Each structure stands twice: as C-alpha cells, then as structure tokens.
mmCIF file of C-alpha atoms in Angstrom:
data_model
loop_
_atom_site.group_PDB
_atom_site.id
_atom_site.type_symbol
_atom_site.label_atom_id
_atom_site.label_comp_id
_atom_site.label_asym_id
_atom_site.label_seq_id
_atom_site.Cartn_x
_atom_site.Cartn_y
_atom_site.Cartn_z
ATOM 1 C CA UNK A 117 26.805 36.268 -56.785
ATOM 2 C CA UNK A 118 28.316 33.559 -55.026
ATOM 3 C CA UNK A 119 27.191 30.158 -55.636
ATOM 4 C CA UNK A 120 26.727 27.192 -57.772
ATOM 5 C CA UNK A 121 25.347 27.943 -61.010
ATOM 6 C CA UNK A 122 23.924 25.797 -63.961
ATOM 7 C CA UNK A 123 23.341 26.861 -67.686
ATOM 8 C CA UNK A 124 21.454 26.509 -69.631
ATOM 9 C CA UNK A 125 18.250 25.990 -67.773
ATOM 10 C CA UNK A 126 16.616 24.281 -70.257
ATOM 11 C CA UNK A 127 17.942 22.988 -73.260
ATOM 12 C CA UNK A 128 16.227 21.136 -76.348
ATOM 13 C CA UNK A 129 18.420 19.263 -78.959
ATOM 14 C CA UNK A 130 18.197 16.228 -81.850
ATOM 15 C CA UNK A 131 19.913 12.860 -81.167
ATOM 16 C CA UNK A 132 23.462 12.643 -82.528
ATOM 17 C CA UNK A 133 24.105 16.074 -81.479
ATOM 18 C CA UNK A 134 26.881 17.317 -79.096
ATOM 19 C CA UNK A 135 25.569 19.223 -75.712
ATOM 20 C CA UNK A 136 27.733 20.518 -72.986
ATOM 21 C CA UNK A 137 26.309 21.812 -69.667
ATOM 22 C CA UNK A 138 27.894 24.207 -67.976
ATOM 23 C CA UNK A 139 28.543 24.162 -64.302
ATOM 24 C CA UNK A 140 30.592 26.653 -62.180
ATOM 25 C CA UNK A 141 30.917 27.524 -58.337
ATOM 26 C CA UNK A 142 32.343 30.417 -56.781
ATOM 27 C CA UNK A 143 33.478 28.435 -52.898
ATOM 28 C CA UNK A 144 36.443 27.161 -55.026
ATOM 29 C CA UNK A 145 35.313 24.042 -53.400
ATOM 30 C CA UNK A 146 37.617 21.066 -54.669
ATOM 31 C CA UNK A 147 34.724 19.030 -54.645
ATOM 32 C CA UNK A 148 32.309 19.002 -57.799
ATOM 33 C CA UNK A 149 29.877 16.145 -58.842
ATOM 34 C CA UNK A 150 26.704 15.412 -61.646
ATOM 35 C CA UNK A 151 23.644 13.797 -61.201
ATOM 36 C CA UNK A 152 20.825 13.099 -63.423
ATOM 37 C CA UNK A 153 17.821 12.891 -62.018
ATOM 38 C CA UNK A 154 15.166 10.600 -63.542
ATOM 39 C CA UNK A 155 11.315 9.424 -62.758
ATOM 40 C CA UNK A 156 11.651 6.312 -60.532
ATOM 41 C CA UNK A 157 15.475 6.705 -59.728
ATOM 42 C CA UNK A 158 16.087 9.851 -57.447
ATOM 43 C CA UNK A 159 19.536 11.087 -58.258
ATOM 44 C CA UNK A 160 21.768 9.097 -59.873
ATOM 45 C CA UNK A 161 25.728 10.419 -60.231
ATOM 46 C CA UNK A 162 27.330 10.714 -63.533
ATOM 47 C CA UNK A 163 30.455 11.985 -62.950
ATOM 48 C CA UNK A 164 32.616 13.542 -60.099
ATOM 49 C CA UNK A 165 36.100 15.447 -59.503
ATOM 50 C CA UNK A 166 37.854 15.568 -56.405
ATOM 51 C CA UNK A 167 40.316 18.495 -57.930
ATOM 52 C CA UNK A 168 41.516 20.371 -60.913
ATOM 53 C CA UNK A 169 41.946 17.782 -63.180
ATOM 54 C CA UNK A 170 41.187 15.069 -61.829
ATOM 55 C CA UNK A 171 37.620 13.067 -62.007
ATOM 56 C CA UNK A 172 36.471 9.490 -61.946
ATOM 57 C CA UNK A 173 33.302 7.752 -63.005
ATOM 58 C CA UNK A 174 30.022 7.639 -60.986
ATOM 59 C CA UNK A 175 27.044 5.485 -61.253
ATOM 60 C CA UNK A 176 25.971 5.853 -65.027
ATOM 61 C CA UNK A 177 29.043 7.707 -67.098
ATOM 62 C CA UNK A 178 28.276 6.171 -70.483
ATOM 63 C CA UNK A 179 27.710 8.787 -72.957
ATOM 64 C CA UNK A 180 29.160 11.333 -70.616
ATOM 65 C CA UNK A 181 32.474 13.171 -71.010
ATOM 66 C CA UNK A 182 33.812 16.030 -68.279
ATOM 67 C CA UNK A 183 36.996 17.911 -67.576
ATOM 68 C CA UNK A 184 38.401 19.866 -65.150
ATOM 69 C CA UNK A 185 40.855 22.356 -66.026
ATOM 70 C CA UNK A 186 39.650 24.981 -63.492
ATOM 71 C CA UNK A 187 38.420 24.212 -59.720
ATOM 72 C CA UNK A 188 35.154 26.692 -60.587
ATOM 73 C CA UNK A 189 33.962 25.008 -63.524
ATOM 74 C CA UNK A 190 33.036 21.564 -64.149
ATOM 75 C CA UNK A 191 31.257 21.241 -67.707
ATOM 76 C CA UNK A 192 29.343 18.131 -68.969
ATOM 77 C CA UNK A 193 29.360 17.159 -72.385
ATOM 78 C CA UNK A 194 27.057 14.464 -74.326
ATOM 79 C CA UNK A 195 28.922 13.938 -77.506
ATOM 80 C CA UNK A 196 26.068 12.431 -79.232
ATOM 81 C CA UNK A 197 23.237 12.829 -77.508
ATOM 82 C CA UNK A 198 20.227 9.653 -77.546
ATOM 83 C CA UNK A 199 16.709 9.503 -76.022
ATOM 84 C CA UNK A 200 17.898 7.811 -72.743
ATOM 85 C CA UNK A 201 19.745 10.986 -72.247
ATOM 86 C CA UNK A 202 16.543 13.328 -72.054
ATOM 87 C CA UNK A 203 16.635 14.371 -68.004
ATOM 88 C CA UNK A 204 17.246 17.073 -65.472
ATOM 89 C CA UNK A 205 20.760 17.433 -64.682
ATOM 90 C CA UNK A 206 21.999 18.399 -61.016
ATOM 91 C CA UNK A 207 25.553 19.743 -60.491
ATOM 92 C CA UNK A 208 26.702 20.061 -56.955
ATOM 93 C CA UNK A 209 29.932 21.027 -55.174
ATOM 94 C CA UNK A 210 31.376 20.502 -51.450
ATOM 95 C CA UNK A 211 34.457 21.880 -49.587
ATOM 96 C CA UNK A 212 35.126 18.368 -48.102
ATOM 97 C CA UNK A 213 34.459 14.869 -48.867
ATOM 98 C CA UNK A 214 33.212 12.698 -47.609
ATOM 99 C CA UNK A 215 30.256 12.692 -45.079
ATOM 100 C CA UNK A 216 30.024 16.768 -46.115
ATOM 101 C CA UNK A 217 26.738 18.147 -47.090
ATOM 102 C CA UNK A 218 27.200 18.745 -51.075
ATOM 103 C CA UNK A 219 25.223 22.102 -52.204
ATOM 104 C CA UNK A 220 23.123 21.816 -55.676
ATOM 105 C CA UNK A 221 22.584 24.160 -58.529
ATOM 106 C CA UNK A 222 18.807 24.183 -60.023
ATOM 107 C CA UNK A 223 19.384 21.947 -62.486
ATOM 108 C CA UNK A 224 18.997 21.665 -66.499
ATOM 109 C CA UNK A 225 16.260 20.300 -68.243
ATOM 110 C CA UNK A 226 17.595 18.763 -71.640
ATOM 111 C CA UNK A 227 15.391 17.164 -73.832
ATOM 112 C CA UNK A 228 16.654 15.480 -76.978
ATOM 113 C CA UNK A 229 14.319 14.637 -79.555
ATOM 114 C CA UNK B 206 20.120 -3.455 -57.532
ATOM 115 C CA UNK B 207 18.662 -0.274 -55.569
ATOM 116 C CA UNK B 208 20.694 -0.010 -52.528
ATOM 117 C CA UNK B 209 18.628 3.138 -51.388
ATOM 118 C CA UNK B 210 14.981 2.865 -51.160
ATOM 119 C CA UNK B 211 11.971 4.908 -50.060
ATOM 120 C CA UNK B 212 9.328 3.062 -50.021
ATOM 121 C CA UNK B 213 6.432 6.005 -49.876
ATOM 122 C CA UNK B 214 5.861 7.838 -52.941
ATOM 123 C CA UNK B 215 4.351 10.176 -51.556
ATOM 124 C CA UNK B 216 2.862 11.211 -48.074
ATOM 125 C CA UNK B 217 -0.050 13.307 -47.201
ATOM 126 C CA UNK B 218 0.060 15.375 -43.595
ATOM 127 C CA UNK B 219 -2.465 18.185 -42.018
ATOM 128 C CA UNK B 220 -0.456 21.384 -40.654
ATOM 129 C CA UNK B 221 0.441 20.163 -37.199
ATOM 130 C CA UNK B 222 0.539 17.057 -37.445
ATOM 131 C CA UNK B 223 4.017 14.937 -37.805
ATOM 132 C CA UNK B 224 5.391 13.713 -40.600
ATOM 133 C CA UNK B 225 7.602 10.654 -40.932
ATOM 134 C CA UNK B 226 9.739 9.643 -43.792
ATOM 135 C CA UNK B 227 11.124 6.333 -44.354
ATOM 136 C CA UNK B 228 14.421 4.898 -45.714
ATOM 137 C CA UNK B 229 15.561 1.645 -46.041
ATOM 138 C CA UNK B 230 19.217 0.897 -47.269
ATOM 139 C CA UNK B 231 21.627 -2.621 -47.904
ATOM 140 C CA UNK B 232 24.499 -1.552 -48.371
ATOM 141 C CA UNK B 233 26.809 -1.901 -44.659
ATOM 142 C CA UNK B 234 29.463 0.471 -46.215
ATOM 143 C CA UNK B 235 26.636 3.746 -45.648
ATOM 144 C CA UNK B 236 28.403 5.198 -42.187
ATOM 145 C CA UNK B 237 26.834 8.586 -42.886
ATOM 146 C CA UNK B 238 22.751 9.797 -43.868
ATOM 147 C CA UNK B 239 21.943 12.737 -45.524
ATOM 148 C CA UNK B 240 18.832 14.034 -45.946
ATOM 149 C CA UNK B 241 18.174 16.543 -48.723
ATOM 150 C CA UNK B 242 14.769 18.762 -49.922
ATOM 151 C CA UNK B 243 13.544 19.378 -53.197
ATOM 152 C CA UNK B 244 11.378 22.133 -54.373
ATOM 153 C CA UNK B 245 9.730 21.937 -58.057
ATOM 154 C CA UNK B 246 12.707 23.511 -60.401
ATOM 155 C CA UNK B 247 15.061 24.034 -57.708
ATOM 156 C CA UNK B 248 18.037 21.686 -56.875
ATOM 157 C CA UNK B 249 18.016 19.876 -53.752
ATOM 158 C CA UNK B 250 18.811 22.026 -50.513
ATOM 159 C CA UNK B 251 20.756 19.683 -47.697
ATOM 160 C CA UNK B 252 18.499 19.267 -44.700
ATOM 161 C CA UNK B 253 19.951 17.503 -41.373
ATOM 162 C CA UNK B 254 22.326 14.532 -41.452
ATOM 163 C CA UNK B 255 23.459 11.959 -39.073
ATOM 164 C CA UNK B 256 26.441 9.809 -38.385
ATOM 165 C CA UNK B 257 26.515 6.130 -37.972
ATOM 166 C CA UNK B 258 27.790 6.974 -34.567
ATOM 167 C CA UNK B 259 24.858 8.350 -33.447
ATOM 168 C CA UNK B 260 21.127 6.811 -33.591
ATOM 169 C CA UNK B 261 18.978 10.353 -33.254
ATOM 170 C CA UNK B 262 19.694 13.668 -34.150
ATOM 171 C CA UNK B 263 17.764 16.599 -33.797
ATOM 172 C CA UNK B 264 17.261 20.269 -35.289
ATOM 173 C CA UNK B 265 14.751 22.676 -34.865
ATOM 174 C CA UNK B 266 11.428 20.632 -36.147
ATOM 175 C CA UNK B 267 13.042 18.177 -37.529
ATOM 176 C CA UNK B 268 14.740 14.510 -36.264
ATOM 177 C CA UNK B 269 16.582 11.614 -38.195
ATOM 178 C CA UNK B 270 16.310 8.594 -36.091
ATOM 179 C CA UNK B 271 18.837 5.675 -37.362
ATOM 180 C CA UNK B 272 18.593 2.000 -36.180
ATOM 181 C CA UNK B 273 21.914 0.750 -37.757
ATOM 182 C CA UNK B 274 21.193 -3.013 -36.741
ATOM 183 C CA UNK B 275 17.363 -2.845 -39.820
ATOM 184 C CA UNK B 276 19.451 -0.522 -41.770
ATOM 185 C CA UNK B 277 16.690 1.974 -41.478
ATOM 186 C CA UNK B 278 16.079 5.507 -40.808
ATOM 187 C CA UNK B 279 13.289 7.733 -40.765
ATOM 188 C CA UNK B 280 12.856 11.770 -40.915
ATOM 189 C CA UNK B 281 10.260 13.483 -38.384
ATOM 190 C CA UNK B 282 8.909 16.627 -38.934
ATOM 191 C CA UNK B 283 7.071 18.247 -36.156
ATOM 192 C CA UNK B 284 4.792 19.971 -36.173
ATOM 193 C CA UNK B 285 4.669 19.873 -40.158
ATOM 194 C CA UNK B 286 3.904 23.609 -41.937
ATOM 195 C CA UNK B 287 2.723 23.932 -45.367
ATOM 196 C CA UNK B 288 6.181 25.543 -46.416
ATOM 197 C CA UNK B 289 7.562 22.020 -45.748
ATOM 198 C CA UNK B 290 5.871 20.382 -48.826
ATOM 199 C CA UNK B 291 8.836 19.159 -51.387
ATOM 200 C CA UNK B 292 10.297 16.090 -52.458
ATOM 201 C CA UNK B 293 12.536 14.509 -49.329
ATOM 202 C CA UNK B 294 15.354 11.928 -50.852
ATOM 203 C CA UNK B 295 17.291 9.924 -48.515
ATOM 204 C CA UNK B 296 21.336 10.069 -49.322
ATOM 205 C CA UNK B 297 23.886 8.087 -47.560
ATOM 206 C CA UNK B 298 27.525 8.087 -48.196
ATOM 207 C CA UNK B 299 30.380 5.873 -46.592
ATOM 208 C CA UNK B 300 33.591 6.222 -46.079
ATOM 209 C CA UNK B 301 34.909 3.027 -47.295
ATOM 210 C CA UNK B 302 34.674 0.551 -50.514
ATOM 211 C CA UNK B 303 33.180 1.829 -53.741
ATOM 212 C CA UNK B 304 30.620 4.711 -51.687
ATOM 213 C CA UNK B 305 33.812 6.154 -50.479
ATOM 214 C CA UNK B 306 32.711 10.056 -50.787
ATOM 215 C CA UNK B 307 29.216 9.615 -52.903
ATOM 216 C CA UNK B 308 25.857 9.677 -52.032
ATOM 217 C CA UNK B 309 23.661 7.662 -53.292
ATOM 218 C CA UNK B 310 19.881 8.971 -53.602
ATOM 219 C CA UNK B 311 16.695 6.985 -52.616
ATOM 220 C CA UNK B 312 13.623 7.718 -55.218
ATOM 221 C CA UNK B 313 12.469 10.444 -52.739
ATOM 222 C CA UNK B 314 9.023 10.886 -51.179
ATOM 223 C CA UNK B 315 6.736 13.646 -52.015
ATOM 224 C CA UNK B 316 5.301 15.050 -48.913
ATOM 225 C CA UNK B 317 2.127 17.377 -49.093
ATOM 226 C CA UNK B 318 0.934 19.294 -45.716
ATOM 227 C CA UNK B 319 -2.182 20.532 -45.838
ATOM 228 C CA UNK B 320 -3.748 23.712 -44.627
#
C-alpha cells in the first residue's frame, strides 16, 4: 500500500538497551523527518534528511542516531535507551521542502523501563 | 524558549457553533503556517496552510486568519461537526535562518464538539 509506514507500533524495552524504529515511505519523497511527541511540548523534531544520505540534526538529537542509505527508509536508533526517551515517535516525509505540507505515519509508542 | 505557543489546552464547542483556535509565535523567520489534526493513535493529518503573503485563507469549513504585524493566527471552523474533535497543533516553517524547511509544533489544543 502506498504510504508512510511506522514499526513497531508499540514497543517496550529496559534502559541501556539499543532500539531502532523503523520508518519507510513509498512517494520516494526526498524529504523524511522524526518527531517525538511529548505531554506539554507538541512535536518536537529529532532528526531530518533532505536525501539519500544525507541528514542533519533537529531540535533534540541527543541520544538519537539515523541513516539514510535508501530514499524509502529512514530508521531511528536509540543506542542506549534512558527514561527521558519513553514517547510516541512521529516519522513524516514530503516531496518538497520547505513551506510543503509533510505527511505523518501513526506513530510508535516506546516505553523504556 | 517556546517559539510556538497555543495558549488553549483545550476548547469545548456545540455542533454548529464556530470554533476558533489560537496561535501565537516569536520567531520573525516563520513566513509559512501549517495547521495539522490529530486523532488519538493516528499521526497528524495536514489541514489548511497559509503564506505570510496572504492574511486569510479559506477551505471548505475551515479559515486561517494571520495578522503578521501580533504574530498571531487563529483557525475557524464553521459550523463545527462532531467528526472535527482532535488535537489541532499550530506548525510554522520559514524559509530562512535556522527554521529553514522545519516546522516547529505549538503544544496543540484539544477541541471537543458536542452533539
């Protein structure tokens, strides 16, 4: 189907553990972004890539690592997950950039104990 | 420093009646306003937008007004439905300096219409 799709949906892990979240689009937009989105703070963006290999640091990267080695997929990785890190996660792509509506996947819920 | 802010929580309407969201923003770099909708578990959906160029826009039920000079802007919907409930976050982007290409999300308002 095309689309933006996240997985997992939910995910439930210990601190110090590794966690990547998955993220892939089938517009082959160039575009890709992630947002966490916490109680209090709306959306706030992580990390985002304006091509195949190549991404730059959003609002709050620390703790974050990403790649790009394919324009449909755009994973997220915690290396060692903490606390602070419990939140939904948002992926989103666009076709253009900027001022160009970005479309959202449904999110994970990670939760790190 | 919150450069996007919605002030409401959370707003209550009856069906029919209009519904206005606020946004308030500092940052002079914004030149373009999103507005995005949020149902529970879903990701946000984009809703209408408007350019800096431009101080009302308007689709189907619902209008962004901007007034550039109080860095405000506000979201009508009208005449509000009960399908319209959802979380409404405001999301500007620029085109210059360090918003070049990202939005940055207000808190969001939680808008309940009532039967």
């Amino acid at each position: 189907d095309a689309g933006i799709t996240q997985s997992p949906r939910y995910k439930i892990t210990e601190t110090g553990r590794q966690v990547t979240l998955m993220c892939h689009q089938t517009w082959s937009h160039s575009y890709m972004f992630w947002y966490r989105q916490d109680l209090g703070h709306g959306l706030r963006l992580i990390y985002y890539s304006a091509a195949a290999d190549i991404t730059d640091k959003g609002e709050v990267p620390d703790g974050y690592v990403v790649s790009r080695s394919k324009t449909e997929n755009f994973p997220l990785t915690l290396e060692s997950a903490t606390r602070s890190q419990t939140s939904v996660y948002f992926c989103a792509s666009t076709d253009r950039n900027p001022n160009q509506p970005q479309h959202f996947g449904d999110g994970t819920r990670l939760s790190i104990l | 420093d919150q450069q996007v802010k919605q002030n409401s929580p959370s707003l209550s309407v009856q069906e029919g009646r209009i519904s206005i969201l606020n946004c308030d923003y500092t940052n002079s770099m914004f030149d373009y306003f999103l507005w995005y909708k949020k149902y529970p578990a879903e990701g946000p959906t984009f809703l209408i937008s408007i350019s800096s160029i431009k101080d009302k826009n308007e689709d189907g039920r619902f209008t962004v007004f901007l007034n550039k000079s109080a860095k405000h802007l506000s979201l009508h919907i009208v005449p509000s439905q009960p399908g319209d409930s959802a979380v409404y976050f405001c999301a500007p982007s620029g085109t210059g300096g360090t918003s070049y290409g990202k939005l940055t999300f207000g808190q969001g308002t939680i808008l309940t219409v009532h039967p």
